[in-house]
Every structure is written in C-alpha cells, then in structure tokens.
mmCIF file of C-alpha atoms and ligand atoms in Angstrom:
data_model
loop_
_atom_site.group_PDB
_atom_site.id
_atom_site.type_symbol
_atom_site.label_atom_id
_atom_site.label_comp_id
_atom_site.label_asym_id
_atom_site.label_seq_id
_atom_site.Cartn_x
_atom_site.Cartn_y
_atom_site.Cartn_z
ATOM 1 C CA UNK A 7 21.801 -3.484 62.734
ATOM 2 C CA UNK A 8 19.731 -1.216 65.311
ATOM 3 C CA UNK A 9 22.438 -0.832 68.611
ATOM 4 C CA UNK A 10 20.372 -1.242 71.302
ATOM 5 C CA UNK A 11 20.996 -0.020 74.978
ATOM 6 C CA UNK A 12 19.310 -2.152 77.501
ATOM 7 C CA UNK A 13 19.633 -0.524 80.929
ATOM 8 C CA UNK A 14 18.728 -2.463 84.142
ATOM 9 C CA UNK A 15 19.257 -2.165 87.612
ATOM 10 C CA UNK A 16 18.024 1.018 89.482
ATOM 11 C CA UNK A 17 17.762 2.944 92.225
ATOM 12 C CA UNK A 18 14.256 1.411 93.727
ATOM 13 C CA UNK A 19 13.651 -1.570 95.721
ATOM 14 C CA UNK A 20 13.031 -3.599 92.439
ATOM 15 C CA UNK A 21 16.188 -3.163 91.299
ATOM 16 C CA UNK A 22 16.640 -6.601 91.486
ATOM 17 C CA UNK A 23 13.306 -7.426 89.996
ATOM 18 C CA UNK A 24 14.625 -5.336 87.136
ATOM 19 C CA UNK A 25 17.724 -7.236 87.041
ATOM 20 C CA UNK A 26 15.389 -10.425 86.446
ATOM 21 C CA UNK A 27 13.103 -9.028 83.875
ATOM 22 C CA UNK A 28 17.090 -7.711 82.075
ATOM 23 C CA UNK A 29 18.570 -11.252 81.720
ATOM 24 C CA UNK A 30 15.295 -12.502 80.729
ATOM 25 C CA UNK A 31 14.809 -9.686 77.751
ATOM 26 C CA UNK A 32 18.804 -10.412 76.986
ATOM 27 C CA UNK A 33 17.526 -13.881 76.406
ATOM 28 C CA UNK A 34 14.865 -13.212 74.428
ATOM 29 C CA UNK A 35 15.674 -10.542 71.820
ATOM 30 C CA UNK A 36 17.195 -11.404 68.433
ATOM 31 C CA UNK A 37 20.679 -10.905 68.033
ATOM 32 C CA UNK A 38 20.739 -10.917 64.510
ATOM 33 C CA UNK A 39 18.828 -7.719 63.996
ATOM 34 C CA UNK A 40 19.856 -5.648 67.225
ATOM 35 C CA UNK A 41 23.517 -4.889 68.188
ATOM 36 C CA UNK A 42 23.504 -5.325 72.205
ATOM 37 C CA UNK A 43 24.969 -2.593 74.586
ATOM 38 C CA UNK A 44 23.808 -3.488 78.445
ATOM 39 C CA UNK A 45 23.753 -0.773 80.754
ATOM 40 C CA UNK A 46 23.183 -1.296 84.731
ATOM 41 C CA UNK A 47 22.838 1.359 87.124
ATOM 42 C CA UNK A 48 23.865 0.403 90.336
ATOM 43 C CA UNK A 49 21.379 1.156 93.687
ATOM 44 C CA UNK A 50 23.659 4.329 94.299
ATOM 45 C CA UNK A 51 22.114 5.249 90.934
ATOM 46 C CA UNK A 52 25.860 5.192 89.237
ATOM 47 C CA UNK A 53 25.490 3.782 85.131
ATOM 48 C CA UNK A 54 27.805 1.368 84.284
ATOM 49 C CA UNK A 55 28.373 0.131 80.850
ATOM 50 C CA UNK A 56 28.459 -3.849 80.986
ATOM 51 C CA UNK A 57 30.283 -6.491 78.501
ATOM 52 C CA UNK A 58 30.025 -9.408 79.916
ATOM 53 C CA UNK A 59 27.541 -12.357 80.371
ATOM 54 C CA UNK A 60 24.162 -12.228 80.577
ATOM 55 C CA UNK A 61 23.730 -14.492 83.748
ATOM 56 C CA UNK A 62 25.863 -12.580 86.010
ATOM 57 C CA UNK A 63 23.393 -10.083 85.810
ATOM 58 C CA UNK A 64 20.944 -11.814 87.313
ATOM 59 C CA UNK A 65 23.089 -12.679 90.193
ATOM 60 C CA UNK A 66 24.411 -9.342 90.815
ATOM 61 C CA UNK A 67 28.001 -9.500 90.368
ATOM 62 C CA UNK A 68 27.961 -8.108 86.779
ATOM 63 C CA UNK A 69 28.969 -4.601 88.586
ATOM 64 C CA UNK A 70 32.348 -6.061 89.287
ATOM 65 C CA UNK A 71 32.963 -6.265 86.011
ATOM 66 C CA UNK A 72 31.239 -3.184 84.651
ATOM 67 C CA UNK A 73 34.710 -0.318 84.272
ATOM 68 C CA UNK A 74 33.435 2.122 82.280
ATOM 69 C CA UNK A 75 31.618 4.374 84.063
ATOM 70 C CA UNK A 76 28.962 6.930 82.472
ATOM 71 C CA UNK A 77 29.478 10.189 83.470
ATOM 72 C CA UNK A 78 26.357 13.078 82.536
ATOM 73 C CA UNK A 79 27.486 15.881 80.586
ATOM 74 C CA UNK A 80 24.692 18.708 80.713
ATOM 75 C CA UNK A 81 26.411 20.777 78.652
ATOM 76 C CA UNK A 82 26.023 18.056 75.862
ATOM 77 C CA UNK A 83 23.339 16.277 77.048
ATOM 78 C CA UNK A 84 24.874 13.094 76.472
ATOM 79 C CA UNK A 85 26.260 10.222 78.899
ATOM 80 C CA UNK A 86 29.784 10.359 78.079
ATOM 81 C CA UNK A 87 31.811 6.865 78.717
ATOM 82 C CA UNK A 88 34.864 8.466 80.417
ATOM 83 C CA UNK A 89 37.856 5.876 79.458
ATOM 84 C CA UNK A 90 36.503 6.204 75.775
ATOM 85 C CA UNK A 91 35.449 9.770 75.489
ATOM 86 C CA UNK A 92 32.553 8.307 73.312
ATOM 87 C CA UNK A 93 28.854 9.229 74.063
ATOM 88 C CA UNK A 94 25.624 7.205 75.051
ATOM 89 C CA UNK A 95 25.054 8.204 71.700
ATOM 90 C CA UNK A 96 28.021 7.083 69.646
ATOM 91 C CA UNK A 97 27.248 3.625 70.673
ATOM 92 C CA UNK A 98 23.581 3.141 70.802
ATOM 93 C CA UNK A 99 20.728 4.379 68.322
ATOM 94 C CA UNK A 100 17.941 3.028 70.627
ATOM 95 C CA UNK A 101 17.528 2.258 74.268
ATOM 96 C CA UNK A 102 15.014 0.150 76.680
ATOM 97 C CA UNK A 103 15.052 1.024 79.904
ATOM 98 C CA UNK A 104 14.120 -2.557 81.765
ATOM 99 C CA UNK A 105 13.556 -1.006 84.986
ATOM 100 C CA UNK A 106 10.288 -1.262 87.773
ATOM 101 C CA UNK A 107 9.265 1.549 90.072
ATOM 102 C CA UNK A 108 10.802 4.889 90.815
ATOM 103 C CA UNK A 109 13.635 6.585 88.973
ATOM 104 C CA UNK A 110 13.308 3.683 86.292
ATOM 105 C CA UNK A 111 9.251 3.556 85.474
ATOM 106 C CA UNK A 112 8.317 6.976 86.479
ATOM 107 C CA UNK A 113 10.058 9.024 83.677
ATOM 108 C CA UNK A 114 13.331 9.975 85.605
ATOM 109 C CA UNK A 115 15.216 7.558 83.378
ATOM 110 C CA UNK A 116 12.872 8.468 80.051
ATOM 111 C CA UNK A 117 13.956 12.235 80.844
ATOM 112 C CA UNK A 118 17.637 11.466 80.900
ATOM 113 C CA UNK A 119 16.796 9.251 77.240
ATOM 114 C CA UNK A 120 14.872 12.581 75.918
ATOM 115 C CA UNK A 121 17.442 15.016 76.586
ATOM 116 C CA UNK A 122 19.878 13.012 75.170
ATOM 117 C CA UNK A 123 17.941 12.786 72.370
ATOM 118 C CA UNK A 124 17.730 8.705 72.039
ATOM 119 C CA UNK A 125 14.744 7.071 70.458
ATOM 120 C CA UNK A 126 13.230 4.828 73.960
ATOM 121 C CA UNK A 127 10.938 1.900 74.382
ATOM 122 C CA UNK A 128 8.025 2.375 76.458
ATOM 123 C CA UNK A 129 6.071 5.433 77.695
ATOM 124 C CA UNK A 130 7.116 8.882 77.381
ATOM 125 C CA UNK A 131 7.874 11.261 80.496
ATOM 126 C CA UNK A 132 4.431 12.353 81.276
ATOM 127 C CA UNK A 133 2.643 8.575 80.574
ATOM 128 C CA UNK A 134 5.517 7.472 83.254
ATOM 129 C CA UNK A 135 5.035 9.403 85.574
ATOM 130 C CA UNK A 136 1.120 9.519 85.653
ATOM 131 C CA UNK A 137 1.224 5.651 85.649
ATOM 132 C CA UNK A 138 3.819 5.654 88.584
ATOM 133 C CA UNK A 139 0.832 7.271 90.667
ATOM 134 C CA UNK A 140 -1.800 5.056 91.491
ATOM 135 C CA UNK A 141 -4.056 8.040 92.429
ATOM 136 C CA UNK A 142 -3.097 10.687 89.237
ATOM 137 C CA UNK A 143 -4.052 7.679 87.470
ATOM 138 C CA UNK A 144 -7.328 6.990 88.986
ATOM 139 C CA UNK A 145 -8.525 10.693 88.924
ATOM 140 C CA UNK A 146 -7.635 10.453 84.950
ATOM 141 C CA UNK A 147 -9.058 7.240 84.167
ATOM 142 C CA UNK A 148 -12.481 8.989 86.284
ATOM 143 C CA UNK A 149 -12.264 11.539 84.204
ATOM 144 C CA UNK A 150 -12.221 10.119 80.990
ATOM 145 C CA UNK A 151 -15.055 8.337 82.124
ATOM 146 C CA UNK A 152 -13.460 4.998 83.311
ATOM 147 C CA UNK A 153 -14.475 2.408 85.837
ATOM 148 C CA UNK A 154 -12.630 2.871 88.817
ATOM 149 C CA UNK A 155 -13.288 1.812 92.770
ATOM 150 C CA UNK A 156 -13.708 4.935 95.289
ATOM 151 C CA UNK A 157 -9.888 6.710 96.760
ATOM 152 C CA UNK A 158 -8.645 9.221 98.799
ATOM 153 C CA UNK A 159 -5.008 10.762 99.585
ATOM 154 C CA UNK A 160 -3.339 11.405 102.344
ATOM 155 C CA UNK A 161 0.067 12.851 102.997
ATOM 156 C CA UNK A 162 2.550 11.342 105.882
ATOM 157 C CA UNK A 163 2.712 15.256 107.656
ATOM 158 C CA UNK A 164 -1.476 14.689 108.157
ATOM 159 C CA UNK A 165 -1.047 11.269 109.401
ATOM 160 C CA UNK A 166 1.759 12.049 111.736
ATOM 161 C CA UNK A 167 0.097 15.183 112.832
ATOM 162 C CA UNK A 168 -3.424 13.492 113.740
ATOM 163 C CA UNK A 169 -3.806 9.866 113.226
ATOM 164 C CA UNK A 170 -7.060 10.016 114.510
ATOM 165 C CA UNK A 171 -8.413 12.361 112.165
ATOM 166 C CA UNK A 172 -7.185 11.051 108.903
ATOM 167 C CA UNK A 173 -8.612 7.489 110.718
ATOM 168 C CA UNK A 174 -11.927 9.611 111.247
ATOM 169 C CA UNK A 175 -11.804 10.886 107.871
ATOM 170 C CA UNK A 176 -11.402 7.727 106.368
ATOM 171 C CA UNK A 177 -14.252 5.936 108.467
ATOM 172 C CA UNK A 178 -16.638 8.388 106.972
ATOM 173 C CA UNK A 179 -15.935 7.536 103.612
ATOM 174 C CA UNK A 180 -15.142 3.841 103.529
ATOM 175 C CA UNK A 181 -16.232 0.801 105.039
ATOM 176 C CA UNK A 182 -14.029 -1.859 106.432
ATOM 177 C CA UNK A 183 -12.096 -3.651 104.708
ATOM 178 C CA UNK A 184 -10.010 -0.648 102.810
ATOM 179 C CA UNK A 185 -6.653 -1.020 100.750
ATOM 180 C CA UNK A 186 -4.162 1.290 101.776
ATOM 181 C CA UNK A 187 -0.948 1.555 99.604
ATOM 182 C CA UNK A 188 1.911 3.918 99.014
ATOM 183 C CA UNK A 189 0.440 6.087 95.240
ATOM 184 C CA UNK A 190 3.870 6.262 93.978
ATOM 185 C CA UNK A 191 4.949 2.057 94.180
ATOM 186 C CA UNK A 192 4.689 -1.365 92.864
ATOM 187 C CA UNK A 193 5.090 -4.812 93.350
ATOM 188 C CA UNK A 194 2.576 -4.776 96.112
ATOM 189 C CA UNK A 195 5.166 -2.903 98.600
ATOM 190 C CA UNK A 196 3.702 -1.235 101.452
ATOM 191 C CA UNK A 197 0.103 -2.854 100.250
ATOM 192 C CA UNK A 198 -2.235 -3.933 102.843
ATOM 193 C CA UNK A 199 -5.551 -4.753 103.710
ATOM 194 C CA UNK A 200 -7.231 -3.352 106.724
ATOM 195 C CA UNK A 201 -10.046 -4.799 108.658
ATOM 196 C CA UNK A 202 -10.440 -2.922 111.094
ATOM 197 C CA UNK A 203 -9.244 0.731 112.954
ATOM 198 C CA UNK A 204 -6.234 -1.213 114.749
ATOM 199 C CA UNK A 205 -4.836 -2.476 111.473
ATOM 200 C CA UNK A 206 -5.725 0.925 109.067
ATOM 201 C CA UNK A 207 -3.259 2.708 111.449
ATOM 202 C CA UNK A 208 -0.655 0.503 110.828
ATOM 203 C CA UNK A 209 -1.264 -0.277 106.947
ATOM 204 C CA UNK A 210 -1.446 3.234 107.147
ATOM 205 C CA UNK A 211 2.078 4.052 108.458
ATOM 206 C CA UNK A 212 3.525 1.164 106.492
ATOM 207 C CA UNK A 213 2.526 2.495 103.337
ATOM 208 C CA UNK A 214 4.230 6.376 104.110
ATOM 209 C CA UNK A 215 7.369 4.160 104.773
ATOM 210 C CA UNK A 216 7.254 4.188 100.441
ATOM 211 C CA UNK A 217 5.586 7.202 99.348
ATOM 212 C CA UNK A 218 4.663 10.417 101.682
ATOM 213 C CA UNK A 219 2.015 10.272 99.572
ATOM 214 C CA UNK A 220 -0.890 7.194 100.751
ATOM 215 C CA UNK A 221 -3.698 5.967 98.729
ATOM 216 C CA UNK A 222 -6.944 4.514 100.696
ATOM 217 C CA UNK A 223 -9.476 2.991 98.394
ATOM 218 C CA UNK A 224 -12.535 0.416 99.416
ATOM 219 C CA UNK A 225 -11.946 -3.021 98.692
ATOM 220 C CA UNK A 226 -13.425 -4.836 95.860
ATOM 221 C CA UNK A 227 -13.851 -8.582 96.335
ATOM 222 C CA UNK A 228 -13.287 -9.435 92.946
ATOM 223 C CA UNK A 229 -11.103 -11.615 90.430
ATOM 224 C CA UNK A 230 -8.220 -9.799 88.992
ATOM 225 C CA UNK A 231 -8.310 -9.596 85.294
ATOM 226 C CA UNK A 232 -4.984 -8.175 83.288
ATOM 227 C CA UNK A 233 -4.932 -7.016 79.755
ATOM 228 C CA UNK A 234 -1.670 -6.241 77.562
ATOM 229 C CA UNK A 235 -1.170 -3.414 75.005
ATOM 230 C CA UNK A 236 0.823 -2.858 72.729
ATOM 231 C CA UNK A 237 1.394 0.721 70.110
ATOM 232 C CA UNK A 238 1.639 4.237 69.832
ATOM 233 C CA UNK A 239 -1.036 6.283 68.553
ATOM 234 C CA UNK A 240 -3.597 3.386 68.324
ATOM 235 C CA UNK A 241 -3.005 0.732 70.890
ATOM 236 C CA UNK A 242 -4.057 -2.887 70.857
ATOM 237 C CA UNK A 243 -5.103 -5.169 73.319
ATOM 238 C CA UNK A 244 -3.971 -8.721 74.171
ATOM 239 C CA UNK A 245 -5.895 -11.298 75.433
ATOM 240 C CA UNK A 246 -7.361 -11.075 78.755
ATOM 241 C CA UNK A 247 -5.445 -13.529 81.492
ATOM 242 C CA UNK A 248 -6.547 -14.277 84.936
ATOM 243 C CA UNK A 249 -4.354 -14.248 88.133
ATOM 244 C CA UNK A 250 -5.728 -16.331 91.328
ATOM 245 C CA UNK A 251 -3.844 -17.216 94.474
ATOM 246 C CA UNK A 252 -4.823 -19.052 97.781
ATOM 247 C CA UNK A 253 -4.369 -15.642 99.693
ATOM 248 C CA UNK A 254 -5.979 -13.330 101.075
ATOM 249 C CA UNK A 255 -4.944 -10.842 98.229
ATOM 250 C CA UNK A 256 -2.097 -10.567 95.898
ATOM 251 C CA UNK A 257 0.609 -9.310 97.955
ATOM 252 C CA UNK A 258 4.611 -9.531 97.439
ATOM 253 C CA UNK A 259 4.853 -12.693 98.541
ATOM 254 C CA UNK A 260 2.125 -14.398 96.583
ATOM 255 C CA UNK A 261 3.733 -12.923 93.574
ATOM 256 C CA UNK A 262 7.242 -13.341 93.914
ATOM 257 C CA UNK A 263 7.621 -16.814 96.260
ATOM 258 C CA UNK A 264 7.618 -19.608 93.804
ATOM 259 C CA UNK A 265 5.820 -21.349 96.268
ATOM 260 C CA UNK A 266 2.675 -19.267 96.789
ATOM 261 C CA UNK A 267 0.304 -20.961 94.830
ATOM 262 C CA UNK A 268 -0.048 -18.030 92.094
ATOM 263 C CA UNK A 269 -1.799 -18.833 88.710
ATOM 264 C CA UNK A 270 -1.764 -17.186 85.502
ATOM 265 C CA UNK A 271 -4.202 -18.397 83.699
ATOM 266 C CA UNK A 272 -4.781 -17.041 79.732
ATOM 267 C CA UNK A 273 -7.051 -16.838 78.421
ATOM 268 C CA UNK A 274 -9.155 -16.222 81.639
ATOM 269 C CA UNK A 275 -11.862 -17.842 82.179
ATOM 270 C CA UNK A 276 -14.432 -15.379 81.788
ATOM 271 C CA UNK A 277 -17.520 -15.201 79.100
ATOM 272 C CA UNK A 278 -16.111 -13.665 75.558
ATOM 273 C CA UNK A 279 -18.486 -10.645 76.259
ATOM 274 C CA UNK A 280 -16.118 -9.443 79.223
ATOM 275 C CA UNK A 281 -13.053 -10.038 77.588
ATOM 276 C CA UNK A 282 -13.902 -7.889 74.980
ATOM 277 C CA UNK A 283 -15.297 -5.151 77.763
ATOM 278 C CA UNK A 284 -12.083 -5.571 79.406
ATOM 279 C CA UNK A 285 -9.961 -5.230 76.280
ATOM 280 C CA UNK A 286 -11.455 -1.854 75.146
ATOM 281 C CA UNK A 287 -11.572 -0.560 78.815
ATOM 282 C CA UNK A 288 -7.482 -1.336 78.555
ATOM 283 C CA UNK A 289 -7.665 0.735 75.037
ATOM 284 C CA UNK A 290 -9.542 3.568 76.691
ATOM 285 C CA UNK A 291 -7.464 3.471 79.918
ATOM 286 C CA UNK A 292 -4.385 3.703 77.750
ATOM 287 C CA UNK A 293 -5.285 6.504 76.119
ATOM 288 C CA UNK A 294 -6.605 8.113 78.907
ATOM 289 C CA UNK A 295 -2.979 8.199 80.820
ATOM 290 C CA UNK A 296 -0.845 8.902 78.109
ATOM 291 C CA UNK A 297 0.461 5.361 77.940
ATOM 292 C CA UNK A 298 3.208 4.814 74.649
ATOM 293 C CA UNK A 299 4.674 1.322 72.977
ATOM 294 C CA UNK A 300 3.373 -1.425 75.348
ATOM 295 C CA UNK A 301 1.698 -1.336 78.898
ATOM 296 C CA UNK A 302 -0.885 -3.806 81.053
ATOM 297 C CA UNK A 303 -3.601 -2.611 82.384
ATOM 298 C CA UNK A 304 -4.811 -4.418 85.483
ATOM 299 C CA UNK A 305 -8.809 -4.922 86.302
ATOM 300 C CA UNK A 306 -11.031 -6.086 89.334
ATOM 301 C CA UNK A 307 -14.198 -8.140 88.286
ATOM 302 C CA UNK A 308 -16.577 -7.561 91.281
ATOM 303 C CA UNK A 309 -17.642 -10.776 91.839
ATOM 304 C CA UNK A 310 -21.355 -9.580 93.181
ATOM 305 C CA UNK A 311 -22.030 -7.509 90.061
ATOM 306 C CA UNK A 312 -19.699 -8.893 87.307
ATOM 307 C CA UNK A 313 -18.346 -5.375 87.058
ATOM 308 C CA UNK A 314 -14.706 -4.317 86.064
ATOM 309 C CA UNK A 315 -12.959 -1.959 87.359
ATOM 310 C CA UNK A 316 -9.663 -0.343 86.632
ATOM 311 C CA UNK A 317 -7.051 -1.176 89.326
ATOM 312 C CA UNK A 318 -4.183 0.430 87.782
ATOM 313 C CA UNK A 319 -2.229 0.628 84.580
ATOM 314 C CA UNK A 320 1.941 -0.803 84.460
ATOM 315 C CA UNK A 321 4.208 1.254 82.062
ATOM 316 C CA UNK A 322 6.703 -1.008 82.022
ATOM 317 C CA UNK A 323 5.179 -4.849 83.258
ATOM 318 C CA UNK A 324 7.452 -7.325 84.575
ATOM 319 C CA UNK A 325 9.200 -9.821 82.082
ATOM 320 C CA UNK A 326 10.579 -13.743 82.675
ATOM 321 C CA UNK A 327 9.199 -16.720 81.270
ATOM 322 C CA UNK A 328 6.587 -16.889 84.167
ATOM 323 C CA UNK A 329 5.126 -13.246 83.665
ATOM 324 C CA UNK A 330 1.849 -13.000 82.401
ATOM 325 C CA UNK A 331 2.563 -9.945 79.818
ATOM 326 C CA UNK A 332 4.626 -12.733 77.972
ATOM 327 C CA UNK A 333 2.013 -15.130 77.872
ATOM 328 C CA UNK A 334 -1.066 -12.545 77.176
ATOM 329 C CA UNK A 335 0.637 -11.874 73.963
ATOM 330 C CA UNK A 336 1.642 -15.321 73.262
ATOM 331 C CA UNK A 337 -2.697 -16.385 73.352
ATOM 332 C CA UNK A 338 -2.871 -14.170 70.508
ATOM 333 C CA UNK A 339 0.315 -15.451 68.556
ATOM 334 C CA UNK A 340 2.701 -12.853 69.176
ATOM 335 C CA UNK A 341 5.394 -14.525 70.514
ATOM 336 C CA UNK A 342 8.320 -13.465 72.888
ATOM 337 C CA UNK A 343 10.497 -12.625 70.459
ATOM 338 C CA UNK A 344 8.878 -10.606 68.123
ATOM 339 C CA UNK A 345 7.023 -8.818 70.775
ATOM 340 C CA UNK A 346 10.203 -7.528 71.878
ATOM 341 C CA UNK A 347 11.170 -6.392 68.258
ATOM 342 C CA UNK A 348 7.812 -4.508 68.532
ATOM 343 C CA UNK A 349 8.804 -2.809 71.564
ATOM 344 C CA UNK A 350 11.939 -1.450 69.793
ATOM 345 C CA UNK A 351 9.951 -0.678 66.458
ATOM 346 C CA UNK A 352 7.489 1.345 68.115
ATOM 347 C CA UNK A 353 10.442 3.177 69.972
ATOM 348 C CA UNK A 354 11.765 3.824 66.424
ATOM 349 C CA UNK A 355 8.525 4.943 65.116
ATOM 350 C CA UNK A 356 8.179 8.812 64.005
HETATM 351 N N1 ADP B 416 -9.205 -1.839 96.202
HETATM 352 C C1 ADP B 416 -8.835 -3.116 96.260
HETATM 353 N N2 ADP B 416 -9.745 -4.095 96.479
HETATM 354 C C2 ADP B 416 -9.353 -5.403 96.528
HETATM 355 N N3 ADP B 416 -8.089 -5.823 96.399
HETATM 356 C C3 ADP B 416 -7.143 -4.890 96.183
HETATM 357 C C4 ADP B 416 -7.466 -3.505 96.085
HETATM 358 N N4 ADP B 416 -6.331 -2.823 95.852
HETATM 359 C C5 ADP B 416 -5.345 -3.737 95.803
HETATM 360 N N5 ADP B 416 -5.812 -4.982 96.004
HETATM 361 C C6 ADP B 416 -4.978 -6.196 96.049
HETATM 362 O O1 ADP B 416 -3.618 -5.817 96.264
HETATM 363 C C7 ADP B 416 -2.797 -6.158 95.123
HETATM 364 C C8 ADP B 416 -1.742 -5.091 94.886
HETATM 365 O O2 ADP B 416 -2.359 -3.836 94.682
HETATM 366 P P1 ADP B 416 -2.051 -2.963 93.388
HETATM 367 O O3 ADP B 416 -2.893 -1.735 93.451
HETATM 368 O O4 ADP B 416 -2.202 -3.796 92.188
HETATM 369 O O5 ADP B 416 -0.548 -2.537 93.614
HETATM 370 P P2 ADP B 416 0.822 -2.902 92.863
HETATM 371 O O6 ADP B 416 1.093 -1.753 91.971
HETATM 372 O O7 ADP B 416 1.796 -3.002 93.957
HETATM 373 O O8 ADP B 416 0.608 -4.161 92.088
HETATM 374 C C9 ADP B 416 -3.797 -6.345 93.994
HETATM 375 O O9 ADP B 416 -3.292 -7.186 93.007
HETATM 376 C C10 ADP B 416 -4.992 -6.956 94.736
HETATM 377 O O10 ADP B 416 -4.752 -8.326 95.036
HETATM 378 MG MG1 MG B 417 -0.900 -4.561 90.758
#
C-alpha cells in the first residue's frame, strides 16, 4: 500500500477553503490501495500530524487534537515528528498537498516536498509558482503564442507614491470597465471591476491589500469556459464546462455563497468546434507554464467575436462534490475516485 500524506490547512486566506477541498479528497480516495497520513498546517504555518476523523477537519477543531508536531530539520532535510523521532519520510512514500493560494499553491510547500525528497501530486516548484502569478502567466501564455486579453503591473510603492499617475497611465491604455486584481491570489480576493476613475482607485488599493504586486487588464464581456487536465509530459484535456451566475462577474461571493445562483454546467453549451479549440488551447497553455499531474485552465468566450481567451491557469483547482474539476472529469468517465488515484500515479511517475 502507497502511504500517502495529505496536507491541508495553510497559511493563506483559503486555508479554510483548503480544509474543505481536504475532507472532501479524504472522502473520496480509496482506502484500500493508499495508507492515509493527514497533515494540517495551522494559519501560524506550524505542521501538525493528524489521527483523527475526517469531519473535524472541516470544522476546524482537528488542531486540538493534532500532538505531534513536525519540526524541519535542514540538516536532514526531513520533517522530523518530535515525540517519535521518525521522519516525514519514515511514514509517507507520497504526499498531496490540498492547499489554495500562497505558501500552499505557489511552490513554497512543493519546495519543502522536493528537498525532502518525497514524490508530490501536482505541479512542480517553478509550474507553482508561475501559475500563482496571474501576470508571469499571461506574459508566458503571450509568448508561446496564446490568446490572452491586454495587462499591465503595477507595484503598491507607484500607487502610493502617485495615484494619479498610475490612474493616468492606466487611462491611456484601457478603456472603462478594467479588472484590477492582486497577480499573486485566488478565489476572486481583492477582484474588482471598475467603471469608472472613482472606483479604479479603490479596486486599485483593494487589490495591493493581497499582493504589492496589481494586475489591470480590460474587461472581456464574455462566458467563462473551464477546461481540466490531467498528466505529466503529455497532458489531456477534460471536457469543457460552463460557469454562469446572475452577477455582475464571478466574485467571492457568487462562488462560495450557496445561495448565489452559480451554475456549473458540463458539458457547456457551446458548438463541438469550440470545445475542441478550448481543449487544445488548455493543452498548449499547460505546457506553456510548466503545469505537472492535473490543473484547469480557465477561458473567456468574447461574446461579440466568439473568441477565447486565456484567463488564467489553477495548479491545484478546488475539490467538493460541487466543484466543477470533479464533474469536468466525470463528462468524460473518469470518475472521482480514480481521478484521484491518477493524481497520486502521476506523482509516482519517473
Ligand atoms: N479581464 C476580465 N474581463 C471580464 N471579467 C473578468 C476579467 N478578469 C476577471 N474577471 C471576472 O472575475 C473573476 C475572477 O477573476 P480571476 O482572474 O479568475 O481570479 P481568481 O484567480 O481569483 O479566480 C472571473 O471569474 C471573472 O468573472
Ligand atoms: Mg478564476
């Protein structure tokens, strides 16, 4: 049996949407081929080794009962379990970090699993932290060729220094309505639409908030089109889903309020000719940043032009029984289950 170390929790604000996507993987995964050793690091960023039920995770209150605490040894580069004086290593041959946004889905975790020298699911270092960065990303994707929407960076020390130039700056390059979002986030935090010169300044000192670092990008009015993939060397693609909402766009609200009126719809409901187009854009873009194991790659379909663009690519997509990575791979009869087993195969692969 392949011991597996499935570590939730985290230092970012989705630690607890990385708690959700942990009991719901712990729910999932067979127990008869994979040995399960939980690991939750707590928002202070302390890693706890965990024995007991699954569903206090998802309430929290599993770190009352987590004792043994994992302490890094450099010298071995191993996490030694101080009451035991076994290693990270002694107990697990595999682990899958089930973490969202910084220091979990940005390759701070995947660095601490490579120097340690355990086998992990999901991207490598670099494809982590490249897909953390909504802006690295875009300027790769461009470069490869890829369809993506018009961007520009700016750092909180401009803003704070001269509003009114980076607001100048910006007017030259953009019309109203822009997007302005922290590079370096997820989960729509910080995102925000601005209509006019009033509202950029604000979106644009909510978004620094995050991330010093602030993407502005022209808006697309489009239908948001997401495609899974899955492998190593040669990726596949799932089907193409759909996600629609009554608002405005697709903020935190819309997608985490079970009330909001959000649909995933797969297939999606476009002609067979763009779901393959969107399918080997999500191959290309996957290659393009670097992206190992399993990923979704999320598109805008201009709704003028019929074009897709490349919003941005998710190392490590949310998981529960309502998330659409699930149910992309489900349309093509993968189902939860054995997608997970994947996951962990690929992690084993040379
Ligand atoms: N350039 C844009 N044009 C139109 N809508 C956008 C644009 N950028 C973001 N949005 C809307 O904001 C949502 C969140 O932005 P996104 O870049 O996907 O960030 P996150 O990583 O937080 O999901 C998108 O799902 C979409 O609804
Ligand atoms: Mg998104």
């Amino acid at each position: 049996m392949t011991r597996l170390a499935i570590i939730f929790g985290g230092r970012s604000i989705e630690h607890e949407r990385s708690l959700k996507s942990a009991v719901s993987v712990l729910s999932a995964i067979d127990r008869t081929k994979y040995e399960i050793v939980k690991i939750g690091i707590t928002k202070e960023g302390k890693w706890l080794l965990y024995d007991g039920p699954v569903e206090l995770i998802g309430t929290g209150e599993w770190k009352d009962y987590a004792e043994l605490k994992l302490l890094a040894e450099p010298e071995k580069y191993d996490l030694q379990i101080l009451s035991s004086g076994k290693t990270l290593k002694d107990i697990a041959d595999a682990a899958f970090p089930v973490m969202h946004g910084p220091y979990g889905e940005d390759g701070a975790v995947q660095g601490v699993l490579q120097m340690i020298g355990i086998p992990y699911v999901g991207c490598k270092i670099l494809g982590s932290a490249v897909t953390m960065d909504k802006a690295i990303t875009k300027a790769l994707l461009r470069q490869a060729g890829l369809p993506v929407g018009e961007w520009k960076v700016y750092y909180k020390e401009e803003i704070e220094d001269n509003v009114s130039k980076v607001i100048a700056d910006i007017e030259e390059s953009f019309k109203y309505p822009v997007f302005v979002k922290p590079s370096g986030y997820g989960a729509s935090i910080g995102v925000s639409k601005a209509n006019d010169r009033e509202a950029l300044k604000n979106s644009l000192t909510e978004a620094y908030e995050f991330d010093r670092k602030v993407i502005v990008e022209e808006y697309i009015d489009s239908r948001e089109i997401q495609v899974g993939i899955l492998g190593n060397i040669i990726p596949m693609a799932s089907a193409a889903g759909e996600i629609s909402y009554p608002g405005e766009f697709c903020d935190y609200h819309t997608k985490f309020s079970p009330d909001s009126g959000i649909q995933r719809s797969v297939p999606a409901q476009i002609s067979p000719e763009k779901a393959t187009e969107a399918k080997s854009l999500a191959i290309a873009a996957s290659r393009a940043v670097d992206l190992k194991g399993f990923g979704r790659v999320d598109f805008f379909l201009e709704k003028d032009t019929e074009k897709l663009y490349i919003n941005e690519v998710n190392s490590i997509p949310a998981f529960a029984d309502e998330c659409i990575f699930i149910k992309l791979w489900e349309a093509v009869g993968l189902d939860y289950t054995d997608l997970l087993d994947r996951l962990v195969g690929y992690a084993l692969e040379k």
